[in-house]
XYZ file of C-alpha atoms in Angstrom:
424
model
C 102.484 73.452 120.501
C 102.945 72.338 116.646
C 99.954 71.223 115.054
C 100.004 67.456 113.402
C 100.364 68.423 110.096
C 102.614 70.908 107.709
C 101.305 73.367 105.886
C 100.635 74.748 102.443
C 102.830 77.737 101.233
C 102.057 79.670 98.280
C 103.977 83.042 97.188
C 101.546 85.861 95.739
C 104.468 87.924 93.382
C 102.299 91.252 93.457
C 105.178 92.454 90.870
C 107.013 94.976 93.126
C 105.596 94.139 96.137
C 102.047 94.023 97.792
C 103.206 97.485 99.861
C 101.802 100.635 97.291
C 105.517 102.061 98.016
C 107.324 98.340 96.554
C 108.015 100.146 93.347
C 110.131 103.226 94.972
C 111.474 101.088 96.977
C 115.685 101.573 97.476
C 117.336 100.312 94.612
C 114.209 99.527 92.464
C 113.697 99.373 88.897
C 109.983 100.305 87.868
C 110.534 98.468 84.292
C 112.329 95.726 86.170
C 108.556 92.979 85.910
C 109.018 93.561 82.168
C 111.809 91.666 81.796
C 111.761 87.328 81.674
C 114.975 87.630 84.196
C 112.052 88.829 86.985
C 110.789 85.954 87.070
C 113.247 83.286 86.878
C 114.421 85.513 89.697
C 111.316 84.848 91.648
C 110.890 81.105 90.813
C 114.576 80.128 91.763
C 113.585 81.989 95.332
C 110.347 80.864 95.569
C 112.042 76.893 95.203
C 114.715 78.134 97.416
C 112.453 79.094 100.341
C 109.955 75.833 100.400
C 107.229 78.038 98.354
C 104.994 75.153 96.860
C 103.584 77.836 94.544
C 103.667 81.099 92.992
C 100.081 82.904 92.501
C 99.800 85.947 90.541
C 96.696 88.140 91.132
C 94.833 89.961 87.755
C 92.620 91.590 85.859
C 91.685 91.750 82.292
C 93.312 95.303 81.561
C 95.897 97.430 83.859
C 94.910 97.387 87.490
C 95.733 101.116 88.316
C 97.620 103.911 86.675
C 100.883 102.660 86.140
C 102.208 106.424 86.267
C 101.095 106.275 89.452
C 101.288 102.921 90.911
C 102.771 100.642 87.992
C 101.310 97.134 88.880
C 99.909 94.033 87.360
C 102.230 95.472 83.958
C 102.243 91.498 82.659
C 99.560 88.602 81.208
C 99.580 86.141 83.997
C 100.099 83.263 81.817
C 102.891 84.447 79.714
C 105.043 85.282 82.996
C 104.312 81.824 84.584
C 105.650 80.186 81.748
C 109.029 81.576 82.340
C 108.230 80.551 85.972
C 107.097 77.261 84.567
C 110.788 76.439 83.009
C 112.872 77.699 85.192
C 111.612 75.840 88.665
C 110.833 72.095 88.906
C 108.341 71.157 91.120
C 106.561 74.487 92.048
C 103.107 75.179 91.650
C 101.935 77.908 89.013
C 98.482 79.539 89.299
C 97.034 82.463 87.433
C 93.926 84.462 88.488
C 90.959 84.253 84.994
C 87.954 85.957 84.865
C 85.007 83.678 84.392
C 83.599 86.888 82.462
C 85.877 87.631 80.092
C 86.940 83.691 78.895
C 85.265 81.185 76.983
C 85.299 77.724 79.057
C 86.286 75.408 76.234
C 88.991 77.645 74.544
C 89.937 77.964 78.434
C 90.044 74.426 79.083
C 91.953 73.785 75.947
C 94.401 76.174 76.975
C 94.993 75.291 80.606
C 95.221 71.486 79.488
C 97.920 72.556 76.910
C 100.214 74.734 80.373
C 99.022 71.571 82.723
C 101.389 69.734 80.041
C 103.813 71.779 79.219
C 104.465 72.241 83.291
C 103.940 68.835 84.018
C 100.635 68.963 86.396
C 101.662 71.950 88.001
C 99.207 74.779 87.123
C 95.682 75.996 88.509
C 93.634 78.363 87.998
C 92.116 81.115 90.296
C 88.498 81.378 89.161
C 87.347 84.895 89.823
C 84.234 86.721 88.055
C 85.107 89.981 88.329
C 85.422 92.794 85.073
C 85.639 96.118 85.403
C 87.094 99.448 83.251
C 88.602 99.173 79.797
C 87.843 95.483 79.758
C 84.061 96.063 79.649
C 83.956 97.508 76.320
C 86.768 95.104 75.210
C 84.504 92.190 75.965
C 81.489 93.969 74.496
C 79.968 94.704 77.376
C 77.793 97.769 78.358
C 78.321 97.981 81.691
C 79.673 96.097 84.656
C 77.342 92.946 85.311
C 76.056 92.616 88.515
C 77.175 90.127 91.402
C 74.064 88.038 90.801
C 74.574 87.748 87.073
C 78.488 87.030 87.643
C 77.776 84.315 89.624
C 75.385 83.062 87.830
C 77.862 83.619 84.552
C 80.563 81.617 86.521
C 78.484 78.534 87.502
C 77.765 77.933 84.148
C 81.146 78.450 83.438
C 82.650 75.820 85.440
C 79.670 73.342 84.404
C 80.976 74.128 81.221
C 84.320 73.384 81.669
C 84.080 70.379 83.849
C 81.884 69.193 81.531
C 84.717 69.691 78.405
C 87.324 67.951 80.587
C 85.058 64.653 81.450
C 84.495 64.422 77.492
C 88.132 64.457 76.641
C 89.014 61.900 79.405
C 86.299 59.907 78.523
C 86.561 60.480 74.125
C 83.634 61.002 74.418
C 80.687 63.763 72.330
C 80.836 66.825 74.168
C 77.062 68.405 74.922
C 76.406 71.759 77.287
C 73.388 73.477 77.371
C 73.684 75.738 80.604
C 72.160 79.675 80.057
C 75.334 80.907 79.457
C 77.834 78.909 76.911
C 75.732 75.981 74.994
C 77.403 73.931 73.052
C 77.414 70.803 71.152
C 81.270 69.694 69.911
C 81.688 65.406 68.109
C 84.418 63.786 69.611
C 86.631 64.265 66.975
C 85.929 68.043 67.583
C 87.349 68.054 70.771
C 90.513 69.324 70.165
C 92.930 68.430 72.576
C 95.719 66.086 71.470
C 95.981 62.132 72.689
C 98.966 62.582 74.756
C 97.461 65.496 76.737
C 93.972 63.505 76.962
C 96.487 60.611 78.447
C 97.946 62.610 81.019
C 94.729 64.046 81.855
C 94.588 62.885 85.837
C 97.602 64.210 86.506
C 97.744 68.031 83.977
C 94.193 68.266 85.048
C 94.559 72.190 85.825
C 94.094 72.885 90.311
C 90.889 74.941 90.539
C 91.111 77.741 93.397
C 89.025 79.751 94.401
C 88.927 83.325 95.922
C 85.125 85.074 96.896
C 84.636 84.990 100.715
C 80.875 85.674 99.859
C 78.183 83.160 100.547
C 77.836 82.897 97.283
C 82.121 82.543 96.249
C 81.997 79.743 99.530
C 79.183 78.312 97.967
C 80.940 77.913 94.278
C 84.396 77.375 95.854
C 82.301 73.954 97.616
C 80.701 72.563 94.578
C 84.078 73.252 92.460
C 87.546 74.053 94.134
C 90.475 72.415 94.969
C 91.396 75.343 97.383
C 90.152 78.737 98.303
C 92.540 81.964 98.444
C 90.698 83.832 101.608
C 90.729 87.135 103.012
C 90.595 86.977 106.429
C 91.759 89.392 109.128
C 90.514 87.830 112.363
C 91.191 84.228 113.563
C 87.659 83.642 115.025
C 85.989 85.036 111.895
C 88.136 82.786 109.828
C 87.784 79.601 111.405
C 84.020 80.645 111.495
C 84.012 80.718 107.399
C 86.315 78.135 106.974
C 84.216 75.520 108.938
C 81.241 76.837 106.796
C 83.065 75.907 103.661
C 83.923 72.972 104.600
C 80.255 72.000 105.814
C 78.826 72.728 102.604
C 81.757 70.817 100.716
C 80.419 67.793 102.919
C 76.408 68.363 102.388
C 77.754 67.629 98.251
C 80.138 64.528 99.421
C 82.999 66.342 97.874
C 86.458 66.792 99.213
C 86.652 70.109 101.316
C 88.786 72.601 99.568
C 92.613 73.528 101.398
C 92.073 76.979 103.142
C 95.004 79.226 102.427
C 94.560 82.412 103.940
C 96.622 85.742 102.745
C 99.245 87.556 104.839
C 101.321 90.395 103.841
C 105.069 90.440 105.493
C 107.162 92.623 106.643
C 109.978 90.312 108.409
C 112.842 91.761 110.397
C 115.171 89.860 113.381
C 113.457 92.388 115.425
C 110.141 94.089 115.715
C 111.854 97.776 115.892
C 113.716 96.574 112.539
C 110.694 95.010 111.136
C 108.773 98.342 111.788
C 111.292 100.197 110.236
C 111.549 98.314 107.194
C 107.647 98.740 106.781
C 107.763 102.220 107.208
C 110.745 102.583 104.936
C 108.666 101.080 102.268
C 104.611 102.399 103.081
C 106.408 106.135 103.887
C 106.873 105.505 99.674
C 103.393 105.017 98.801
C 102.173 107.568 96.334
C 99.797 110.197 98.031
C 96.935 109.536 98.792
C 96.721 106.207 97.207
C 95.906 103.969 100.146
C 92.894 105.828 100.977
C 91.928 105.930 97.645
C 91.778 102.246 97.066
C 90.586 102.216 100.906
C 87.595 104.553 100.131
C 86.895 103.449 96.739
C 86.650 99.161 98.594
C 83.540 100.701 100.593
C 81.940 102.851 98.157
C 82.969 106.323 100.219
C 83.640 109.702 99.326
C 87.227 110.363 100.678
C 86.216 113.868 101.059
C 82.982 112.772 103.328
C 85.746 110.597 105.825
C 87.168 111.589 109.157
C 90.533 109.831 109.795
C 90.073 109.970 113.633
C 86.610 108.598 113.953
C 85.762 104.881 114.545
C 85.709 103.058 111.204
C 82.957 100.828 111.906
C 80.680 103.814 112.627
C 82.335 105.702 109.759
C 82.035 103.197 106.889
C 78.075 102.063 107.906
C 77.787 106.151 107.956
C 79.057 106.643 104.510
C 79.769 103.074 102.796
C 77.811 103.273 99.201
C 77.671 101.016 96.316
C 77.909 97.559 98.032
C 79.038 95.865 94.743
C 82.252 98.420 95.033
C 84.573 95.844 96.189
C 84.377 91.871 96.693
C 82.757 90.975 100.029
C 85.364 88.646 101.603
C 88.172 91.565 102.032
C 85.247 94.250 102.799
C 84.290 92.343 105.532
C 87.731 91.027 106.516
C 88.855 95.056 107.161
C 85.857 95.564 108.847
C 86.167 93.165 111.455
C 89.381 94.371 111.760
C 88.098 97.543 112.525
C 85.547 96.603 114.920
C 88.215 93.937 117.092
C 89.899 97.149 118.188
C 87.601 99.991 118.093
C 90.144 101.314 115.626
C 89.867 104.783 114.147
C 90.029 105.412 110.291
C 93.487 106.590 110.462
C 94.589 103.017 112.098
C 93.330 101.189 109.817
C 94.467 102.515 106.919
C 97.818 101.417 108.405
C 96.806 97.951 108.087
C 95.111 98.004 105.339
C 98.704 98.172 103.435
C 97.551 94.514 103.160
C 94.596 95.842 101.102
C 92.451 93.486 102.658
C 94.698 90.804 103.735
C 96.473 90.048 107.265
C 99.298 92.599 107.758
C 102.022 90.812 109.745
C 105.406 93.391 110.937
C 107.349 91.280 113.133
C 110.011 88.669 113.710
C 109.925 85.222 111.905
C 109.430 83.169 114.999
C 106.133 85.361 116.180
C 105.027 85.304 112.067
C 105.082 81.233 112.718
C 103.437 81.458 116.027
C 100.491 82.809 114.191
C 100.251 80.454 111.674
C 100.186 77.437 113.815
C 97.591 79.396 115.820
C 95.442 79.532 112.896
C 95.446 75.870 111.991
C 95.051 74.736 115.569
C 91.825 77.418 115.629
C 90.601 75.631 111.939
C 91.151 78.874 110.249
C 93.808 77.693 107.391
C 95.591 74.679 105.738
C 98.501 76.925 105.090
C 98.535 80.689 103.670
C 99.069 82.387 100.515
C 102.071 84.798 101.512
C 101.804 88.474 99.698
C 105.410 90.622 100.639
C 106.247 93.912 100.816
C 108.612 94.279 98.423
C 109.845 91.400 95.265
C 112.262 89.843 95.451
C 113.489 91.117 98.618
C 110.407 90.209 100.611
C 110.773 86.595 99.224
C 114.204 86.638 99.659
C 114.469 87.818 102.956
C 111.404 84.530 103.774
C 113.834 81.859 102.451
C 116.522 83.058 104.652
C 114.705 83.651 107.905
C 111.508 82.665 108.216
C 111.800 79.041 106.304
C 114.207 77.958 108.564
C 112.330 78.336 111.260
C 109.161 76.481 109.931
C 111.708 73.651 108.756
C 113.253 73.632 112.551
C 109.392 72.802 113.657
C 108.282 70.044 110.879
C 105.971 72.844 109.200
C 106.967 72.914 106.054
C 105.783 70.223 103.874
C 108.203 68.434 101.582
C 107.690 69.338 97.877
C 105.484 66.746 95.626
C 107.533 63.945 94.064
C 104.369 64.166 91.511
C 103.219 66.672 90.234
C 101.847 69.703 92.273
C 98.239 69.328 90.890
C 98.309 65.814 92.418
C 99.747 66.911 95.100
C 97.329 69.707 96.292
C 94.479 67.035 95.371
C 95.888 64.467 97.467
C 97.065 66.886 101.057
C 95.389 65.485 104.164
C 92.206 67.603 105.066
């Protein structure tokens, strides 16, 4: 059965790949993100394959040791301007910290890329700040996830508030807890030919925490919500609560894009061995670093071969460690299959997300099982390796969700529009 409607595709471009291996991988070039050519690369494919969007995940300040694991190497914004001119109509949407931004200087700034792109760019509002970037922002220590929250609320009241003065030309007044401020129209700063253009540059507004809380923010504010989800049931589950609370505010309930990591092959022996050609690269140690460190565990407290849900409510710690949507998303993993430690480090390769290792026509079965069940609008697609990953998408998975009417045509307007505008 095909469900009555085509779905939303966005391409997460991890750099290397989502796998920790990506950057060993055969033939790979660990400077290779560093260079513009990367990323025309990955816009060209990203066209190519149907993509109506390329996301890039970040944090203020490297991600990991790049000696190590060399990841998240660029600015967002700067590489999705190269994506920006070399594609037409795709999508371009960079993660910002509602901690470590100003909302007017923000606004400003997104209005000026909604512009230059021609309505095509969003924003991923996340509120998260952690290592070097804490003293960089003058901070002492890491805020908590009330005080985030609270921080990003304001935020967005801020900035929705900036945007409704320019459209309107209009005195600009906040005075939320966080970033009062009074500007004079003529203070506004944003030029009359942006201002005019405002409906359509108007930057998307996503929205990633699978929290109460994030569901609660992503209702009152986004345009569509990046989700971690593991299990179908749970999914639909959250995603009808989102949508619930989007409806007790009369707004428009955000698109649901879940994330799934690839690995595609023609069969699933080849698609196993590609995965383990890539994960068998992984630096040591490093998944169940990042694995332990999600939960708030000492590694050296874990046994591999135990249950994980016991395990983790044994020994999980700090419960701010990690955010709560992929937490939870692994651990009801975990508990669907009475899966030891040791399995599901496999899948968390994903690092919270969906891991998918199999053909392209049972990687579309799953997707239209997901919208059928309520659980997604489309998915935000994370690959093993860049470009091959997205390469290998365009050639054999696309034409398979263009052979069943699931991919939707690209926006004759601009993607902003667009997204605003999909069928719920």
């Amino acid at each position: 059965m095909t469900p009555d409607r085509t779905l939303v595709l966005g391409a997460n471009v991890y750099d290397y790949g989502t796998d920790a291996g990506a950057w060993r991988a055969p033939g790979e070039d660990p400077l290779r993100v560093l260079d513009a050519e990367f990323w025309r690369d990955a816009a060209r494919t990203a066209e190519r394959a149907g993509m109506h969007a390329i996301f890039l995940a970040d944090s203020p300040g490297l991600a990991s040791n790049p000696a190590i694991r060399p990841n998240r190497l660029v600015e967002p914004l700067a590489a999705l301007s190269a994506v920006a001119a070399e594609s037409e109509h795709l999508g371009i949407i960079s993660t910002v910290s509602t901690s470590t931004n100003d909302p007017v200087e923000l606004a400003r700034r997104l209005l000026s890329l909604g512009a230059y792109s021609g309505g095509r760019f969003g924003w991923n509002v996340v509120t998260g700040v952690t290592g070097n970037a804490l003293a960089d922002f003058g901070l002492d220590g890491e805020p908590s996830r009330e005080a985030r929250y609270e921080r990003a609320e304001d935020f967005l009241a801020a900035y929705g508030g900036f945007l409704a003065a320019v459209r309107a030309g209009t005195d600009y007044v906040h005075d939320g807890p966080y970033y009062p401020r009074t500007l004079a129209r003529m203070e506004l700063g944003v030029a009359d030919h942006v201002r005019e253009m405002l409906d359509d540059a108007a930057p998307l507004i996503v929205q990633a925490g699978g929290s109460p809380r994030g569901r609660q923010l992503a209702a009152e504010s986004a345009d569509a919500v990046f989700a971690a989800e593991t299990m179908r049931d749970t999914a639909a589950a959250n995603a009808a609560d989102l949508r619930r609370r989007a409806a007790e505010l009369g707004r428009p309930a955000p698109l649901v894009l879940p994330g799934i990591h690839l690995v595609v092959g023609s069969t699933e022996e080849e698609a196993e061995r590609r995965f383990r050609t890539i994960h068998d690269r992984s630096p040591e140690g490093y998944v169940l670093r990042r694995f332990t460190a999600m939960f708030g565990i000492d590694p050296r407290s874990l046994d591999l071969d135990a249950p994980a849900v016991a395990e983790i409510a044994r020994l999980a710690g700090d419960p701010a460690a990690a955010p709560v949507g992929f937490r939870n998303a692994i651990a009801a993993y975990g508990a669907s299959g009475n899966l030891s430690v040791r399995e599901v480090l496999r899948y968390f390769a994903g690092f919270g997300h969906q891991l998918f290792v199999g053909t392209p026509e049972r990687l579309v079965d799953i997707m239209i099982e997901w919208v059928e069940a309520g659980a997604a609008d489309g998915f935000n697609l994370l690959f093993d390796t860049n470009p091959w990953g997205l390469r290998e998408f365009a050639e054999h998975v696309t034409p398979v969700l263009r052979a069943r009417g699931l991919l939707a045509e690209g926006p004759a307007t601009g993607f902003t529009r667009w997204m605003r505008e999909m069928p719920r």
